Coordinates of C-alpha atoms in Angstrom, one line a residue:
M382 CA -100.4 16.7 -65.3
P383 CA -100.7 17.0 -61.5
A384 CA -98.9 17.7 -59.0
I385 CA -96.9 15.6 -56.3
A386 CA -96.7 16.2 -52.7
I387 CA -94.0 15.2 -50.0
I388 CA -94.9 15.7 -46.3
G389 CA -93.6 14.8 -42.6
A390 CA -95.7 12.3 -41.5
Q391 CA -94.1 12.2 -37.8
W392 CA -92.7 15.6 -35.8
G393 CA -90.0 16.1 -38.9
D394 CA -87.0 15.3 -39.8
E395 CA -88.1 12.0 -41.2
G396 CA -85.8 12.3 -44.1
K397 CA -87.8 14.7 -46.5
G398 CA -85.0 16.0 -48.4
K399 CA -84.0 12.0 -49.7
A400 CA -87.2 11.6 -50.7
T401 CA -87.4 14.9 -53.0
D402 CA -83.9 14.0 -54.0
L403 CA -84.4 10.7 -55.8
L404 CA -87.9 11.8 -57.7
G405 CA -86.3 14.9 -58.6
S406 CA -84.3 13.1 -61.5
K407 CA -88.5 12.7 -62.8
V408 CA -89.8 16.3 -61.6
D409 CA -89.6 19.6 -63.3
Y410 CA -90.2 22.2 -60.4
V411 CA -89.6 21.0 -57.0
V412 CA -91.8 24.0 -54.4
K413 CA -91.2 24.4 -51.0
F414 CA -94.5 26.2 -49.7
N415 CA -93.7 26.4 -46.0
G416 CA -92.0 27.1 -43.1
G417 CA -88.9 29.1 -43.5
N418 CA -85.1 28.5 -42.4
N419 CA -86.0 26.9 -38.9
A420 CA -85.8 23.4 -40.8
G421 CA -83.5 21.5 -43.0
H422 CA -82.5 18.4 -44.9
T423 CA -79.8 16.7 -45.1
V424 CA -79.2 15.2 -48.6
V425 CA -76.6 13.5 -49.6
I426 CA -75.3 12.7 -53.4
G427 CA -72.2 9.8 -54.2
E428 CA -69.3 11.7 -51.2
E429 CA -71.1 15.0 -50.8
K430 CA -73.6 15.8 -48.4
Y431 CA -75.9 18.9 -48.3
A432 CA -77.3 20.4 -45.4
L433 CA -80.2 22.9 -47.3
H434 CA -82.1 25.5 -44.7
L435 CA -84.2 27.3 -47.2
L436 CA -83.4 26.0 -50.2
P437 CA -85.8 23.4 -51.9
S438 CA -83.6 20.1 -52.6
G439 CA -84.4 20.3 -56.1
I440 CA -82.2 22.8 -56.5
L441 CA -79.2 19.8 -56.6
T442 CA -81.1 18.4 -59.4
P443 CA -80.1 19.9 -63.2
G444 CA -82.7 21.1 -64.9
C445 CA -85.3 21.0 -61.9
T446 CA -86.3 24.2 -61.1
P447 CA -86.6 25.1 -57.8
V448 CA -89.4 27.4 -55.9
I449 CA -90.0 29.1 -52.5
G450 CA -93.5 29.5 -52.7
N451 CA -95.8 32.3 -51.4
G452 CA -96.2 30.2 -48.2
V453 CA -92.5 30.5 -47.1
V454 CA -91.5 33.0 -44.7
V455 CA -87.7 34.2 -46.2
D456 CA -84.8 35.5 -44.2
L457 CA -83.1 37.0 -47.3
A458 CA -79.4 37.2 -45.3
V459 CA -79.9 33.4 -45.1
L460 CA -81.2 32.5 -48.5
F461 CA -78.0 34.1 -49.9
H462 CA -75.5 32.4 -47.9
E463 CA -76.8 29.3 -48.6
I464 CA -76.7 30.1 -52.4
D465 CA -73.4 31.7 -51.9
G466 CA -72.9 28.1 -50.1
L467 CA -74.0 25.8 -52.7
E468 CA -72.7 27.8 -55.9
A469 CA -68.8 27.6 -54.2
R470 CA -69.2 23.9 -54.2
G471 CA -70.3 24.1 -58.0
V472 CA -74.3 24.2 -57.5
D473 CA -75.9 26.5 -60.5
T474 CA -79.1 27.7 -58.8
S475 CA -79.6 30.3 -61.6
T476 CA -83.0 29.1 -62.2
L477 CA -84.5 29.8 -58.6
K478 CA -87.3 31.4 -58.5
V479 CA -89.4 33.4 -55.8
S480 CA -92.5 34.2 -54.6
A481 CA -94.1 38.2 -54.9
N482 CA -96.7 37.0 -52.4
A483 CA -93.5 35.8 -49.6
H484 CA -93.0 37.0 -46.3
V485 CA -89.7 38.8 -45.8
I486 CA -88.3 38.1 -42.3
A487 CA -86.9 41.7 -40.4
D488 CA -84.8 41.8 -38.0
Y489 CA -87.4 42.9 -35.6
N490 CA -88.8 39.1 -36.4
R491 CA -85.7 37.3 -35.1
S492 CA -85.5 39.8 -31.1
L493 CA -89.4 39.3 -30.1
D494 CA -88.6 35.8 -30.9
K495 CA -85.8 35.1 -28.9
V496 CA -86.4 37.1 -26.1
T497 CA -90.2 35.8 -25.9
E498 CA -88.5 32.3 -25.6
R499 CA -86.3 32.9 -22.5
F500 CA -89.5 35.2 -21.3
L501 CA -91.5 32.2 -21.5
G502 CA -89.1 30.2 -19.2
S503 CA -90.7 26.3 -19.0
R504 CA -93.4 27.0 -20.7
R505 CA -91.5 27.6 -24.2
I506 CA -92.4 26.3 -26.8
G507 CA -88.7 24.9 -27.8
T508 CA -88.4 27.6 -31.2
T509 CA -85.5 27.7 -32.9
G510 CA -85.3 31.5 -32.9
R511 CA -85.5 32.9 -36.3
G512 CA -87.8 35.0 -36.1
I513 CA -90.7 32.0 -37.8
G514 CA -93.3 32.6 -35.4
P515 CA -93.5 36.5 -34.9
T516 CA -93.4 36.9 -39.2
Y517 CA -96.3 34.1 -39.4
A518 CA -98.1 36.5 -36.6
D519 CA -97.2 39.9 -38.8
K520 CA -99.0 38.1 -41.4
M521 CA -102.3 37.4 -39.9
N522 CA -102.0 40.6 -38.4
R523 CA -101.5 42.3 -42.3
I524 CA -98.8 43.6 -40.6
G525 CA -96.0 41.4 -43.2
I526 CA -93.7 42.6 -45.4
R527 CA -93.9 40.7 -48.6
V528 CA -90.8 40.2 -51.2
Q529 CA -92.9 42.5 -53.6
D530 CA -92.5 45.4 -50.7
L531 CA -88.2 45.1 -51.2
F532 CA -88.8 47.1 -55.1
D533 CA -90.8 50.4 -53.0
E534 CA -89.5 52.1 -51.4
N535 CA -91.8 54.1 -49.9
I536 CA -94.7 50.7 -49.2
L537 CA -91.5 49.1 -47.5
R538 CA -90.8 52.2 -45.3
Q539 CA -94.3 52.5 -44.3
K540 CA -94.8 48.9 -43.6
V541 CA -91.6 48.7 -41.3
E542 CA -92.7 52.1 -39.2
G543 CA -96.5 50.6 -39.0
A544 CA -94.9 47.4 -37.4
L545 CA -92.7 49.1 -35.6
E546 CA -94.8 51.8 -33.4
L547 CA -96.2 48.6 -31.5
K548 CA -93.0 46.2 -31.5
N549 CA -90.7 48.6 -29.7
Q550 CA -92.9 49.5 -27.1
I551 CA -92.8 45.4 -26.7
L552 CA -88.9 45.8 -27.2
T553 CA -88.7 48.3 -24.6
K554 CA -90.8 48.5 -22.0
V555 CA -91.4 44.9 -21.4
Y556 CA -88.5 43.0 -22.2
N557 CA -86.3 46.3 -21.6
R558 CA -84.5 45.6 -25.0
R559 CA -83.0 48.2 -27.4
A560 CA -85.1 49.7 -29.6
V561 CA -85.1 48.6 -33.6
T562 CA -85.2 52.0 -35.4
V563 CA -87.0 51.7 -38.9
D564 CA -84.0 53.1 -41.3
A565 CA -81.7 50.3 -39.4
T566 CA -84.9 47.8 -40.2
V567 CA -84.8 49.1 -44.1
E568 CA -81.4 49.9 -45.3
E569 CA -81.0 45.5 -44.2
L570 CA -84.0 44.8 -46.5
L571 CA -83.6 47.2 -49.4
A572 CA -79.4 45.8 -49.3
F573 CA -80.7 42.5 -50.6
A574 CA -83.4 44.1 -54.0
D575 CA -81.3 44.3 -56.6
R576 CA -80.0 40.4 -56.3
L577 CA -83.5 39.3 -55.5
A578 CA -85.2 40.9 -58.2
P579 CA -84.6 39.0 -61.3
M580 CA -85.8 35.6 -59.2
V581 CA -89.0 37.2 -58.0
C582 CA -92.5 36.4 -60.3
D583 CA -95.7 34.9 -60.0
T584 CA -95.1 31.2 -58.6
S585 CA -98.6 30.6 -58.9
L586 CA -99.0 31.9 -62.5
L587 CA -95.6 30.1 -62.7
L588 CA -96.6 26.7 -61.4
G589 CA -99.5 27.0 -63.2
E590 CA -98.8 26.9 -66.4
A591 CA -96.1 24.6 -65.6
L592 CA -99.2 22.1 -65.5
D593 CA -101.1 22.5 -68.4
R594 CA -97.7 21.8 -70.3
G595 CA -97.7 18.3 -68.6
D596 CA -94.5 19.5 -66.3
V597 CA -94.5 17.0 -63.2
V598 CA -94.3 19.7 -59.9
L599 CA -93.3 18.2 -56.9
L600 CA -94.3 20.1 -54.1
E601 CA -91.9 20.1 -50.3
A602 CA -93.4 20.2 -47.3
G603 CA -90.9 21.7 -44.2
Q604 CA -91.2 20.5 -41.1
A605 CA -94.1 18.0 -40.4
T606 CA -97.5 16.9 -40.3
L607 CA -97.7 16.5 -35.9
L608 CA -96.0 20.3 -36.3
D609 CA -98.5 21.7 -38.5
V610 CA -100.1 25.2 -37.0
D611 CA -103.8 23.6 -37.2
H612 CA -103.5 19.4 -36.8
G613 CA -100.1 19.6 -34.8
T614 CA -99.3 19.1 -31.4
Y615 CA -100.6 23.0 -30.7
P616 CA -99.8 25.0 -29.1
F617 CA -95.8 22.5 -29.9
V618 CA -95.9 23.7 -33.3
T619 CA -94.4 25.4 -36.3
S620 CA -96.4 28.5 -37.9
S621 CA -97.1 27.6 -40.5
S622 CA -98.8 24.8 -42.7
A623 CA -97.2 21.7 -43.3
T624 CA -99.8 19.2 -44.3
A625 CA -101.4 18.5 -48.3
G626 CA -103.7 21.2 -47.3
G627 CA -100.7 23.5 -46.8
A628 CA -99.5 22.1 -50.0
C629 CA -102.2 24.0 -51.6
T630 CA -102.0 27.4 -50.0
G631 CA -98.4 28.3 -50.2
S632 CA -98.1 27.5 -53.2
G633 CA -101.3 28.5 -55.6
I634 CA -101.8 25.3 -56.8
P635 CA -106.0 24.1 -56.3
P636 CA -106.5 20.8 -54.5
T637 CA -107.9 19.4 -57.8
R638 CA -104.5 19.3 -59.0
L639 CA -102.9 17.1 -56.6
S640 CA -102.6 13.5 -57.5
Q641 CA -100.8 12.5 -55.2
V642 CA -99.4 12.5 -51.2
I643 CA -96.3 10.9 -50.1
A644 CA -95.5 11.0 -46.5
I645 CA -91.8 10.4 -45.5
V646 CA -91.8 8.2 -42.2
K647 CA -89.0 7.0 -40.1
A648 CA -89.1 3.4 -39.2
Y649 CA -88.5 4.6 -35.5
T650 CA -89.9 8.0 -33.8
T651 CA -87.9 11.6 -33.3
R652 CA -89.0 15.1 -31.8
V653 CA -87.4 18.4 -31.4
G654 CA -88.5 20.7 -29.0
E655 CA -90.8 20.5 -26.4
G656 CA -94.2 19.2 -26.2
P657 CA -95.5 15.4 -25.8
F658 CA -94.3 12.1 -27.3
P659 CA -95.4 9.3 -26.1
T660 CA -92.6 6.6 -27.4
E661 CA -90.3 8.4 -26.7
L662 CA -87.0 6.7 -24.5
F663 CA -85.5 7.9 -22.3
D664 CA -82.7 5.1 -21.5
D665 CA -79.6 3.7 -23.4
A666 CA -82.1 2.5 -26.3
G667 CA -82.8 6.1 -27.2
E668 CA -79.1 7.2 -26.8
H669 CA -78.8 4.0 -29.6
L670 CA -81.3 5.2 -31.7
R671 CA -79.7 9.0 -31.8
S672 CA -76.0 7.6 -31.9
V673 CA -76.3 5.5 -34.6
G674 CA -78.5 7.4 -36.6
A675 CA -77.0 10.3 -35.8
E676 CA -80.2 12.4 -34.3
Y677 CA -79.1 16.2 -34.1
G678 CA -80.6 18.9 -35.6
T679 CA -79.5 19.6 -39.5
T680 CA -80.6 23.8 -39.3
T681 CA -79.8 24.1 -34.8
G682 CA -78.0 21.1 -34.1
R683 CA -80.5 20.1 -31.2
P684 CA -80.0 16.6 -30.5
R685 CA -83.2 15.5 -31.2
R686 CA -85.7 12.9 -28.1
C687 CA -85.7 9.4 -29.9
G688 CA -88.5 7.2 -29.5
W689 CA -90.4 3.8 -31.4
Y690 CA -92.6 4.0 -33.9
D691 CA -95.5 5.1 -33.2
A692 CA -98.2 3.5 -35.9
V693 CA -101.1 5.9 -34.2
I694 CA -99.7 8.9 -35.6
A695 CA -98.9 7.4 -38.6
R696 CA -102.4 5.9 -39.4
Y697 CA -103.4 10.2 -38.1
A698 CA -101.3 11.3 -41.0
A699 CA -102.1 9.4 -43.1
R700 CA -105.6 10.3 -42.9
I701 CA -105.1 14.2 -42.4
N702 CA -103.2 14.3 -45.8
G703 CA -104.8 12.0 -47.2
V704 CA -101.6 10.1 -47.9
T705 CA -100.9 7.6 -51.0
D706 CA -97.4 6.1 -50.3
F707 CA -95.3 6.3 -47.1
V708 CA -91.0 6.2 -47.7
L709 CA -90.1 4.4 -44.3
T710 CA -86.3 5.8 -44.1
K711 CA -83.6 4.5 -41.7
L712 CA -84.6 0.9 -41.3
D713 CA -80.5 0.4 -40.9
V714 CA -80.1 2.1 -37.9
L715 CA -82.7 -0.6 -36.3
S716 CA -80.1 -3.3 -36.9
G717 CA -78.4 -4.7 -34.2
L718 CA -81.9 -4.4 -32.0
E719 CA -82.8 -8.1 -30.4
Q720 CA -86.1 -7.1 -29.9
I721 CA -88.3 -4.3 -31.6
P722 CA -91.1 -2.4 -30.3
V723 CA -93.9 -0.5 -31.7
C724 CA -96.8 1.5 -30.6
V725 CA -100.1 0.2 -31.9
A726 CA -102.0 1.7 -29.5
Y727 CA -102.2 4.8 -26.7
D728 CA -103.6 3.7 -22.9
V729 CA -104.8 7.3 -21.2
D730 CA -106.1 5.9 -18.3
G731 CA -107.0 2.7 -18.6
V732 CA -108.8 3.5 -21.3
R733 CA -107.6 2.0 -25.1
H734 CA -107.4 4.7 -27.9
D735 CA -106.2 3.3 -31.4
E736 CA -106.9 6.5 -33.3
M737 CA -104.9 10.2 -32.0
P738 CA -106.9 11.1 -29.0
A739 CA -109.0 14.6 -29.6
N740 CA -108.1 16.2 -26.2
Q741 CA -104.5 17.7 -25.6
S742 CA -104.7 17.0 -22.3
D743 CA -105.2 13.2 -23.5
F744 CA -102.4 12.9 -25.6
H745 CA -100.2 14.7 -23.4
H746 CA -100.9 11.5 -20.8
A747 CA -100.7 8.7 -23.5
K748 CA -99.1 5.7 -22.8
P749 CA -97.6 3.5 -25.5
I750 CA -99.2 0.0 -26.2
F751 CA -96.5 -2.4 -27.7
E752 CA -96.0 -4.6 -30.0
Y753 CA -92.9 -7.0 -29.9
L754 CA -91.3 -7.6 -33.1
P755 CA -88.7 -9.7 -33.4
G756 CA -85.3 -7.4 -34.5
W757 CA -82.2 -8.5 -37.0
T758 CA -78.7 -8.6 -36.7
E759 CA -77.6 -8.5 -40.3
D760 CA -76.4 -5.6 -42.4
I761 CA -78.9 -3.7 -44.4
S762 CA -77.3 -0.5 -46.0
G763 CA -76.4 -2.8 -48.9
A764 CA -80.1 -4.0 -49.3
R765 CA -81.8 -2.9 -52.8
T766 CA -84.9 -4.8 -53.9
F767 CA -87.1 -6.0 -50.6
E768 CA -86.1 -9.5 -51.0
D769 CA -82.5 -8.8 -50.0
L770 CA -83.8 -8.1 -46.8
P771 CA -83.0 -10.6 -43.7
A772 CA -86.6 -12.1 -43.0
N773 CA -87.1 -10.0 -40.0
A774 CA -86.4 -7.0 -41.2
R775 CA -89.0 -7.2 -44.0
A776 CA -91.8 -9.0 -41.8
Y777 CA -90.8 -5.5 -39.8
V778 CA -91.5 -3.5 -42.9
E779 CA -95.1 -5.1 -43.1
R780 CA -96.2 -4.8 -40.1
V781 CA -95.9 -1.4 -39.8
E782 CA -96.7 -0.7 -43.4
E783 CA -100.2 -2.9 -42.3
L784 CA -100.5 -0.3 -38.8
S785 CA -100.1 3.0 -40.5
G786 CA -103.0 3.7 -43.5
A787 CA -101.4 3.0 -46.5
R788 CA -98.5 1.5 -48.8
M789 CA -94.2 1.3 -47.8
S790 CA -93.8 1.9 -51.4
V791 CA -90.0 2.9 -51.3
I792 CA -87.5 1.8 -47.2
G793 CA -84.3 4.2 -46.8
V794 CA -81.1 1.8 -45.7
G795 CA -78.6 3.6 -45.1
P796 CA -78.2 8.5 -45.9
S797 CA -77.2 7.9 -49.3
R798 CA -79.5 8.4 -52.7
A799 CA -78.2 4.9 -54.2
A800 CA -78.9 3.3 -50.2
T801 CA -83.1 3.0 -51.3
I802 CA -85.1 0.0 -52.4
V803 CA -88.2 0.9 -54.5
R804 CA -91.3 -1.3 -53.9
H805 CA -93.8 1.0 -56.1
A806 CA -92.8 3.0 -57.8
L807 CA -93.5 6.7 -56.5
I808 CA -93.6 8.8 -60.7

């Protein structure tokens, strides 16, 4: 049985948690393969609402093994805070597996993240200040701390000493902050070692053996395509690979075993943080989408920037990821609008672009070319088949499907697990 990847097709917050949870009962493993606690998934099951930041959504599905892959950076305090919160609500987290090769966020990574953003001022990236970027930088600079290092105190201490030789110079002499002591960092990390140890394994081997047995493995992205460090709107991106390619490197599953790529796309567009956003709204329409869609970050609580559906970035995501199926979420938020614009192309200094401009400056100056579709007034939250939707809602889905480069297989019409229309089975 091959592996399946779920990725975000916009700038994140598309509803990947709901889509992963929807498939959870049909899969045996759910793997978080990138990012850290800088993004979140909100999953609604019945009357219960769960906000997950670091844990894979599959942790809410009995019988499904949740896995934190090698491509993730782990804040151990956050990990155990989440685990304790779920356990207190009766969720069994005992099957969680953590890659021995995943990198650990140290206290100095969080400190550097916060002071660097403040130092950048108007040139800031818009990070969450949780140490994600500095930890990935340490990984690439080969001075990072991995989960397995917590079980050899001598190696851990050597690595922390090596990292702090430079970082303390930066903290004290550039940012006028207090130096971080080796002892304090080592003590903080070692405090988690005993509790962490039973969860740690070679997750690449674990998943490879699962696939050999015929188990279904779902690879769950954090963030989204337009935030990918290579393929996103650089430099206003995350520090990891959030695309289907990243699913392979972040889990240790080879690309030849990946058979399906499911991309989540919202019925409009949102973004958190800085960076270009061609369809962004600064008027009452934008506030309407934010209010009705409850567009505030699961992790940060920050209000999301809102805009109309952008078919150009949907087509880009379909191409970059090899999307086989789209899941269109939050269609219900558009109910009550008389007319719904959809961006079909960009105008850059009088030149039409039907695809993403290759040049960052062109994308920054891109103006949306809209096609206007008729809206609907009916409440669609109770719809469970495509035929239940009003004619104009069906026409909207069919048009964005035509523009986006892959079929719209699932449609979300509300926040709950049940508020879903399945046009084409995903598994």
